Every structure is written in structure tokens, then in C-alpha cells.
PDB file of C-alpha atoms and ligand atoms in Angstrom:
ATOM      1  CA  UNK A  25      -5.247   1.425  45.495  1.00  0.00           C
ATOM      2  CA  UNK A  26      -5.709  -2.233  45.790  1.00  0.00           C
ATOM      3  CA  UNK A  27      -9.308  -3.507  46.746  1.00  0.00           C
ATOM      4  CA  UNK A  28      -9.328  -4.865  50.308  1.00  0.00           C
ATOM      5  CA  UNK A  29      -9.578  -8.978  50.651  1.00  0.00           C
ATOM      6  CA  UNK A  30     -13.024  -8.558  51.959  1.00  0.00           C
ATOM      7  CA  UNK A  31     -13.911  -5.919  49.510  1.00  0.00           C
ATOM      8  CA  UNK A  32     -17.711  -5.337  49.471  1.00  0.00           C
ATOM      9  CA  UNK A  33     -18.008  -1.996  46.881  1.00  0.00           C
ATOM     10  CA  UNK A  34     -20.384  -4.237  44.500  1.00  0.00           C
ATOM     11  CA  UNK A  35     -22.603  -7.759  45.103  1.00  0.00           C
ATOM     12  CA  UNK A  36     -20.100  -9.659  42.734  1.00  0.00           C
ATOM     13  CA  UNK A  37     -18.393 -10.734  46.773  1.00  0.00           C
ATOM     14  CA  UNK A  38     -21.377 -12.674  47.560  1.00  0.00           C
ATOM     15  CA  UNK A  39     -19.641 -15.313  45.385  1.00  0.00           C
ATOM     16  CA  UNK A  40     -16.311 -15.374  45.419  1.00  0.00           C
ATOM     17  CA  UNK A  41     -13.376 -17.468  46.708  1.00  0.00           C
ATOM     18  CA  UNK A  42     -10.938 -14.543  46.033  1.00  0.00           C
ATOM     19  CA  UNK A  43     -10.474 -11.383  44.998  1.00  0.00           C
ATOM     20  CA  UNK A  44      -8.136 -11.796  42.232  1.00  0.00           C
ATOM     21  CA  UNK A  45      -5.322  -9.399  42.140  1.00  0.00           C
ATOM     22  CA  UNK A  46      -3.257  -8.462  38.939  1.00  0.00           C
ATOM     23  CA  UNK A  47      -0.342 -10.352  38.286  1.00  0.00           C
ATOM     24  CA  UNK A  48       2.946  -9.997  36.214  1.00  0.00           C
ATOM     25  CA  UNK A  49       5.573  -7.258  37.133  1.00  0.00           C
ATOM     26  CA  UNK A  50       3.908  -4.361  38.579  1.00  0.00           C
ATOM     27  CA  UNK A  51       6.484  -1.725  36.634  1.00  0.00           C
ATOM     28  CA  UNK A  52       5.941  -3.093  33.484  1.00  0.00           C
ATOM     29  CA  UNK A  53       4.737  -0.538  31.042  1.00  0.00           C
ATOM     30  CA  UNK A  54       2.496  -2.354  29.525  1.00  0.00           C
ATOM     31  CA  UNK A  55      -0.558  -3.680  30.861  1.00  0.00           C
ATOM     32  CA  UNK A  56      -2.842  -6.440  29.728  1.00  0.00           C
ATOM     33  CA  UNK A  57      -6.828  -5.965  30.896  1.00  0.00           C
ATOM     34  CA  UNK A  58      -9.364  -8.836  30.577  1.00  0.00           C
ATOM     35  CA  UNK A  59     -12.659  -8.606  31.542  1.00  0.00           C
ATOM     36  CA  UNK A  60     -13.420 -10.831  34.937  1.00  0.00           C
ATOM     37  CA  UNK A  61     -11.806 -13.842  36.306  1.00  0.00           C
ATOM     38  CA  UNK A  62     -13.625 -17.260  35.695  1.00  0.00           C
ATOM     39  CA  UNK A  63     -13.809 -20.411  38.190  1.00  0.00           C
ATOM     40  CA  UNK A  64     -10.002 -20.784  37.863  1.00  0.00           C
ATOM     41  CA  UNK A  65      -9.134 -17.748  38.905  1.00  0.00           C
ATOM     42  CA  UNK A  66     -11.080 -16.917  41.753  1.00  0.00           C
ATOM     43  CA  UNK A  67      -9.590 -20.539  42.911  1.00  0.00           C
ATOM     44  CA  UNK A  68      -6.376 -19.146  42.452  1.00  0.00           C
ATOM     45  CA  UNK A  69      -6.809 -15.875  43.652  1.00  0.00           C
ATOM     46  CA  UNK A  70      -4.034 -14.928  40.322  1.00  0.00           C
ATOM     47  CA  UNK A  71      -5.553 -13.501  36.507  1.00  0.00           C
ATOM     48  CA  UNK A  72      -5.379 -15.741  33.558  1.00  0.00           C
ATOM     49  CA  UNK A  73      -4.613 -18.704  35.154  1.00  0.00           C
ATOM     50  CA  UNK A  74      -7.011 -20.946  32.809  1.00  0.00           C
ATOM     51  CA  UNK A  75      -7.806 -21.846  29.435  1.00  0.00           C
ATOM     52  CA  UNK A  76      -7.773 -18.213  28.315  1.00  0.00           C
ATOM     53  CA  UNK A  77      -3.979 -17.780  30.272  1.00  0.00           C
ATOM     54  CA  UNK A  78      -2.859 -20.677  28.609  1.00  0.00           C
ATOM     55  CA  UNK A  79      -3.278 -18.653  24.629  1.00  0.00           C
ATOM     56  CA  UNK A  80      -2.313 -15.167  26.137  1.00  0.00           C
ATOM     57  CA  UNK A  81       0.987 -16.755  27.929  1.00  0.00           C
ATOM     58  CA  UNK A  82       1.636 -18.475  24.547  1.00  0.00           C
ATOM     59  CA  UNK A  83       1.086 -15.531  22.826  1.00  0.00           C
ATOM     60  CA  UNK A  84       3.040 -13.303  25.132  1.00  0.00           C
ATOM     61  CA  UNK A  85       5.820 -15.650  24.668  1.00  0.00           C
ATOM     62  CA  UNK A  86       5.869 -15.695  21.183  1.00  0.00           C
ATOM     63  CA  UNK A  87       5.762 -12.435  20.587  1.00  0.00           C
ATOM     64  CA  UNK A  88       8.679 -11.439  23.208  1.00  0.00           C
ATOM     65  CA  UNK A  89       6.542 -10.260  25.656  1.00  0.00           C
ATOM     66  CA  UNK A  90       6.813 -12.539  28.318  1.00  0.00           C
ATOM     67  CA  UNK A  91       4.344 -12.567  31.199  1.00  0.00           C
ATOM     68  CA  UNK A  92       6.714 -11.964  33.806  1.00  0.00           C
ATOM     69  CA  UNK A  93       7.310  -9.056  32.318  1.00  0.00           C
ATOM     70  CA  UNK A  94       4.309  -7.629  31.662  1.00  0.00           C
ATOM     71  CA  UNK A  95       0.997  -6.457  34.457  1.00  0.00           C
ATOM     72  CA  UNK A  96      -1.861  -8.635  33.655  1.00  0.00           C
ATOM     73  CA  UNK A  97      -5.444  -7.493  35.310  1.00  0.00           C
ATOM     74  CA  UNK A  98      -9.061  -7.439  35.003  1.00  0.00           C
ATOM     75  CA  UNK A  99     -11.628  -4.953  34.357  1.00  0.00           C
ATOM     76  CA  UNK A 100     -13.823  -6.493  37.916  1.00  0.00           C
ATOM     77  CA  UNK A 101     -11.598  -8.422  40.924  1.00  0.00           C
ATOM     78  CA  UNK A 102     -14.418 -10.661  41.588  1.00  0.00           C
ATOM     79  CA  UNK A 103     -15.876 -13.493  39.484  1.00  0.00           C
ATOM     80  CA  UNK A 104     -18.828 -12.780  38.171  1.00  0.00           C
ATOM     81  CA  UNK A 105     -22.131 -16.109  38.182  1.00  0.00           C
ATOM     82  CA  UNK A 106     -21.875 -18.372  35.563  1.00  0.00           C
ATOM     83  CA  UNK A 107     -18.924 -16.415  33.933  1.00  0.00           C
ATOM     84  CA  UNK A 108     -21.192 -13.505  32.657  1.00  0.00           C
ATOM     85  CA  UNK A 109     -19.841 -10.117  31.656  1.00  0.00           C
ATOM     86  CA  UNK A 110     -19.156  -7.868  34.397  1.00  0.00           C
ATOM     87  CA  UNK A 111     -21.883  -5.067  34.429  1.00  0.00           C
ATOM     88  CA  UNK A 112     -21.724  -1.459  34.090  1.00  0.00           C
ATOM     89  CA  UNK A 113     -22.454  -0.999  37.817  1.00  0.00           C
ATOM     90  CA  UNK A 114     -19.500  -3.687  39.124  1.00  0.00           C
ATOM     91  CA  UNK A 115     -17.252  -2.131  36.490  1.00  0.00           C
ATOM     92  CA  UNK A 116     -18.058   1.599  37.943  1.00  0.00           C
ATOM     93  CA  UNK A 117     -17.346   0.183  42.030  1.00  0.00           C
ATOM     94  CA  UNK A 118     -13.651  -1.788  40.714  1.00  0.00           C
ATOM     95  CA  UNK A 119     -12.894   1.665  38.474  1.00  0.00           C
ATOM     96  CA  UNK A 120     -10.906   3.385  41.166  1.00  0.00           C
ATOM     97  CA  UNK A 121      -8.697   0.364  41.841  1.00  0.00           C
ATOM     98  CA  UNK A 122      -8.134  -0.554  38.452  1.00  0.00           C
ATOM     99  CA  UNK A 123      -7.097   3.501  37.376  1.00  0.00           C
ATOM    100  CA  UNK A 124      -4.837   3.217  39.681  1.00  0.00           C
ATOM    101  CA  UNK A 125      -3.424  -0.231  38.269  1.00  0.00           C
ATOM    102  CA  UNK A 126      -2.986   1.347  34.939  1.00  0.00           C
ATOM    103  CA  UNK A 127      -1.452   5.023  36.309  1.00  0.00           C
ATOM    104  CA  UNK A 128       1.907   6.050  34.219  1.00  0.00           C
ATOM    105  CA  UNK A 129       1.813   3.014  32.120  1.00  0.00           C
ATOM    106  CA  UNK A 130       2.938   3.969  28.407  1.00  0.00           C
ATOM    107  CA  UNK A 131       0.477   0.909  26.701  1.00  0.00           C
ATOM    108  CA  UNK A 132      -3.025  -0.671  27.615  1.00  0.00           C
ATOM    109  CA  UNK A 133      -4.219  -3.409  25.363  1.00  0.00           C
ATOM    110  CA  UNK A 134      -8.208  -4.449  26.372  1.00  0.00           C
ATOM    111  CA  UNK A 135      -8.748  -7.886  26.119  1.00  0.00           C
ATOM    112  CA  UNK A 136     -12.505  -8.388  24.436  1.00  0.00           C
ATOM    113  CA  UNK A 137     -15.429  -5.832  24.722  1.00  0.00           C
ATOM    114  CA  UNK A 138     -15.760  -5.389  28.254  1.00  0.00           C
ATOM    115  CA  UNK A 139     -12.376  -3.761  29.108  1.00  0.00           C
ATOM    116  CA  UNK A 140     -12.765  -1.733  25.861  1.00  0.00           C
ATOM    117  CA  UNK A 141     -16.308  -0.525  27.121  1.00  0.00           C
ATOM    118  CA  UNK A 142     -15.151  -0.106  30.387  1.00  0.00           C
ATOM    119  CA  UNK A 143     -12.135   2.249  29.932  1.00  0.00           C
ATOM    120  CA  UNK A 144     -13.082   4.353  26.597  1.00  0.00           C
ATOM    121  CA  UNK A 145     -16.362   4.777  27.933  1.00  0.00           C
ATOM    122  CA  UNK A 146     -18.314   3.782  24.986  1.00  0.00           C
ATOM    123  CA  UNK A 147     -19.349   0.693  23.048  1.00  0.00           C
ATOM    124  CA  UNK A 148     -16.976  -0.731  20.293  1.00  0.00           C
ATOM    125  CA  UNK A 149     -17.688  -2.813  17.201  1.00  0.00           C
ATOM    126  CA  UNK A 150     -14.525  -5.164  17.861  1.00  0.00           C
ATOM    127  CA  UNK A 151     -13.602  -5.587  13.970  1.00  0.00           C
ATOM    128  CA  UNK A 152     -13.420  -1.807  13.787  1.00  0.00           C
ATOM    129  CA  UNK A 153     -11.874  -0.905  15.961  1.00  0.00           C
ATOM    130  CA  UNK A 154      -9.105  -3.970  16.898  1.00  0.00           C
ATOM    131  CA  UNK A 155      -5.343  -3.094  16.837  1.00  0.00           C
ATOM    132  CA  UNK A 156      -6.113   0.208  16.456  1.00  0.00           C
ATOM    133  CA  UNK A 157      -4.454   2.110  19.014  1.00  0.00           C
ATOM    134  CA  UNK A 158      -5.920   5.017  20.423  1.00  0.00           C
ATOM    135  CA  UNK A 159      -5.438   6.864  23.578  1.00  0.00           C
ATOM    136  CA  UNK A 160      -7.296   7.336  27.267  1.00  0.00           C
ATOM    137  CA  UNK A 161      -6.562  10.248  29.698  1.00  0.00           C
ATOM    138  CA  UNK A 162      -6.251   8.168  32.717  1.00  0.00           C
ATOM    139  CA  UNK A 163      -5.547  10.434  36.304  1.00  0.00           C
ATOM    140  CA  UNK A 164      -4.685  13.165  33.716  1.00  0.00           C
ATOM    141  CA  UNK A 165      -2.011  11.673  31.493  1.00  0.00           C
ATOM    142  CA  UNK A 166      -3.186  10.366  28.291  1.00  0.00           C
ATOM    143  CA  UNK A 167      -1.578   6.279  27.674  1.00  0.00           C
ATOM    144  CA  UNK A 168      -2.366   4.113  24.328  1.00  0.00           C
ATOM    145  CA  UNK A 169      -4.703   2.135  24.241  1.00  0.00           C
ATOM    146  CA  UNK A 170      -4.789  -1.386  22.081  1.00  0.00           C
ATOM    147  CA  UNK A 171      -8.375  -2.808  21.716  1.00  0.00           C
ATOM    148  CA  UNK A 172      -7.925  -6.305  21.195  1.00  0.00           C
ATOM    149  CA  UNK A 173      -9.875  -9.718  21.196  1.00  0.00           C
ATOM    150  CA  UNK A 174     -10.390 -11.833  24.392  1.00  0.00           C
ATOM    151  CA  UNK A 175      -7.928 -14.677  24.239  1.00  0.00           C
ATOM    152  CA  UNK A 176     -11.071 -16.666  24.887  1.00  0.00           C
ATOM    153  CA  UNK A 177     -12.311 -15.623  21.509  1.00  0.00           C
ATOM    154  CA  UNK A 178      -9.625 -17.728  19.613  1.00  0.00           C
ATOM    155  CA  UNK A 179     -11.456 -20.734  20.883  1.00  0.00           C
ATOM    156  CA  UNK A 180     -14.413 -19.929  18.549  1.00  0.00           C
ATOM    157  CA  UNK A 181     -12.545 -18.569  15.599  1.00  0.00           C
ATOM    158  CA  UNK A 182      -9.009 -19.708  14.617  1.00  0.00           C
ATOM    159  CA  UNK A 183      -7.927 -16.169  13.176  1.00  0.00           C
ATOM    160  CA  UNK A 184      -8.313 -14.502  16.399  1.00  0.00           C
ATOM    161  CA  UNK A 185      -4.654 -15.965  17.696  1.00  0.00           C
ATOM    162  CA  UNK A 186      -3.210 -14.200  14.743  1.00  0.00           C
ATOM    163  CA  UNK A 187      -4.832 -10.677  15.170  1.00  0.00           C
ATOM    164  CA  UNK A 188      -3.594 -11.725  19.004  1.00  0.00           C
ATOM    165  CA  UNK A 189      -0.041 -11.447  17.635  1.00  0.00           C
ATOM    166  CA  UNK A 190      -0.391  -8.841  15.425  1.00  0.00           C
ATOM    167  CA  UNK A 191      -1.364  -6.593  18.713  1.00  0.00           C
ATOM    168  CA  UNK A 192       1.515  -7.703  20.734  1.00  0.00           C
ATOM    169  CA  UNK A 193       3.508  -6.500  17.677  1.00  0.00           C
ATOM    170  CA  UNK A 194       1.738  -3.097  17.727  1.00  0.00           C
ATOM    171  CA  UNK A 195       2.310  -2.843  21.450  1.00  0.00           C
ATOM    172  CA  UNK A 196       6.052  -3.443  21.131  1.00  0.00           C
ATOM    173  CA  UNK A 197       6.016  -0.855  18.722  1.00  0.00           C
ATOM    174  CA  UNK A 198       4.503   2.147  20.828  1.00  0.00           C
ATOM    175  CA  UNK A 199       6.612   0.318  23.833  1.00  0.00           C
ATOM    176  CA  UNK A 200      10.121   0.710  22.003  1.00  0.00           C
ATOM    177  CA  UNK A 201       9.247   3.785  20.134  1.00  0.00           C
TER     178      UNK A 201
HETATM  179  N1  LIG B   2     -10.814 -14.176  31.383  1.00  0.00           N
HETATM  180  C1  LIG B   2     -10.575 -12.916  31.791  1.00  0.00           C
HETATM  181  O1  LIG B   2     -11.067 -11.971  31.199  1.00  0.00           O
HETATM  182  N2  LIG B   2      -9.800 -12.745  32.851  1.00  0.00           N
HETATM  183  C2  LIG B   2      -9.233 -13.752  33.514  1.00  0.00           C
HETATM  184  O2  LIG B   2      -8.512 -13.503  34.476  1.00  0.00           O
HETATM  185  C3  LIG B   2      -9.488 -15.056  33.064  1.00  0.00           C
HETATM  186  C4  LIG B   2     -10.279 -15.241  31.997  1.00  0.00           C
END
């Protein structure tokens, strides 16, 4: 289910250019969730396109995960003001289309605390709980789940890139195994 152009399920249209649809290859599966796109993306209309694209892509790269081959999306399609998290409410209305984004994939990593909160349904203490996989019943199949920090969080604190890497390792692991 993709959200229509002039989707209007939550207020978070009343400012936006786009409504920014996953990117990457659409088999892939493993799939990447951030939390909302910021002023570069809704320009674009594409995920990740931006500072916090430019570490993930590296990172993907790196680690042998390119991202044309993996499906890169966000928690909310719209870009929130001022780049604030996505609330419970705009999370709820975007749900349905991002379930069925992340049907029959064998991996989901959650990029920062939002896309954590948003699919385990509870609040996580990120240094818990980070590259510990776990799993979600999603449409009634259960898929791993890789909490992991927000690219945007390695801009702040230099050891975030490495955990970064140390997830994409995990991932391939569950992906190969
Ligand atoms: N941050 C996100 O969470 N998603 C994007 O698409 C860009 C930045």
C-alpha cells in the first residue's frame, strides 16, 4: 500500500513538498527504517538523501551492503516542522503503508528511537537495547528486528559510526544465515 501523492491521513501534508517514498530495491530482504525525512528529502521526494544518507550510504558500502541493494524507508512519508520527531498520532496514520513496506522481509534494522518506538510498540533505552536483534510479528509472520542508532547520531558522538557497522555486520549475519 503506498500512500497517495496527496495523502491527507495526518496534518504532517500541510507542509510538505513531497511525500517521500522508500527507496533502494524493493525485494531486498532487508530493510533500513529512519524516522522522518528532513528539508532534503521532502525536496527530493527520495529517503536519506542528506547529511544523514551521506554516513548510512558510506556505511552500507563498507559493510557490503550497498544501497541499491537494500529498501531504505521512514517511519512517517511526510516531513515533519523544524525536523521534530514524528508523533505517536502521524506514526499510527503512515502504519498501514509502512507494514506493508516491511511484509516478508527476513531483517528490519530501526534507525534511532522513533522507528524502534514505532514498530515494537514500546519505548527503548537505545544503549540497551542496540544491535540486539529481536523479532516483530508483522501481518502475521514474525521478521528480526535490529535496533540501531540514527546515522544522524554519529554527528554528535564519534562511536556511533562504529556500532553503525557492527549492525550491518549483525544484519548480514541473520541475512546469510
Ligand atoms: N533522517 C531520517 O530519519 N530519514 C531520512 O530520510 C532522512 C534523515
Amino acid at each position: 500500500m503506498r500512500p497517495p501523492e496527496d495523502c491527507r491521513r495526518c496534518a504532517l501534508c500541510a507542509g510538505r513538498t513531497n511525500v517521500v517514498m522508500p527507496d533502494g530495491d524493493p525485494s531486498s530482504p532487508i530493510a533500513f527504517v529512519g524516522e522522518a525525512p528532513g528539508a532534503k528529502e521532502d525536496a527530493a521526494g527520495r529517503p536519506f538523501v542528506g547529511s544523514s544518507g551521506k554516513v548510512l550510504n558510506q556505511l552500507l558500502e563498507e559493510g557490503g551492503l550497498p544501497r541499491e541493494r537494500v529498501f531504505i524507508t521512514n517511519t512517517v512519508k511526510c516531513r515533519p516542522p523544524n525536523n521534530r520527531a514524528p508523533t505517536q498520532a502521524e506514526m499510527d496514520a503512515c502504519l498501514p503503508c509502512l507494514e506493508s513496506e516491511l511484509e516478508g522481509r527476513k531483517v528490519i534494522v530501526t534507525l534511532g528511537r522513533s522507528a524502534a518506538r514505532d514498530l515494537l510498540k514500546r519505548d527503548i533505552v537505545m544503549k540497551d537495547e542496540v544491535n540486539r536483534p529481536t523479532k516483530v510479528t508483522i501481518r502475521g509472520k514474525e521478521i528480526v528486528l535490529i535496533p540501531a542508532y540514527h546515522p544522524a547520531a554519529s554527528f554528535y558522538n564519534r562511536t556511533v559510526k562504529d556500532s553503525l557497522r557492527e549492525t550491518i555486520r549483525v544484519a548480514r549475519t541473520y541475512l546469510e544465515g
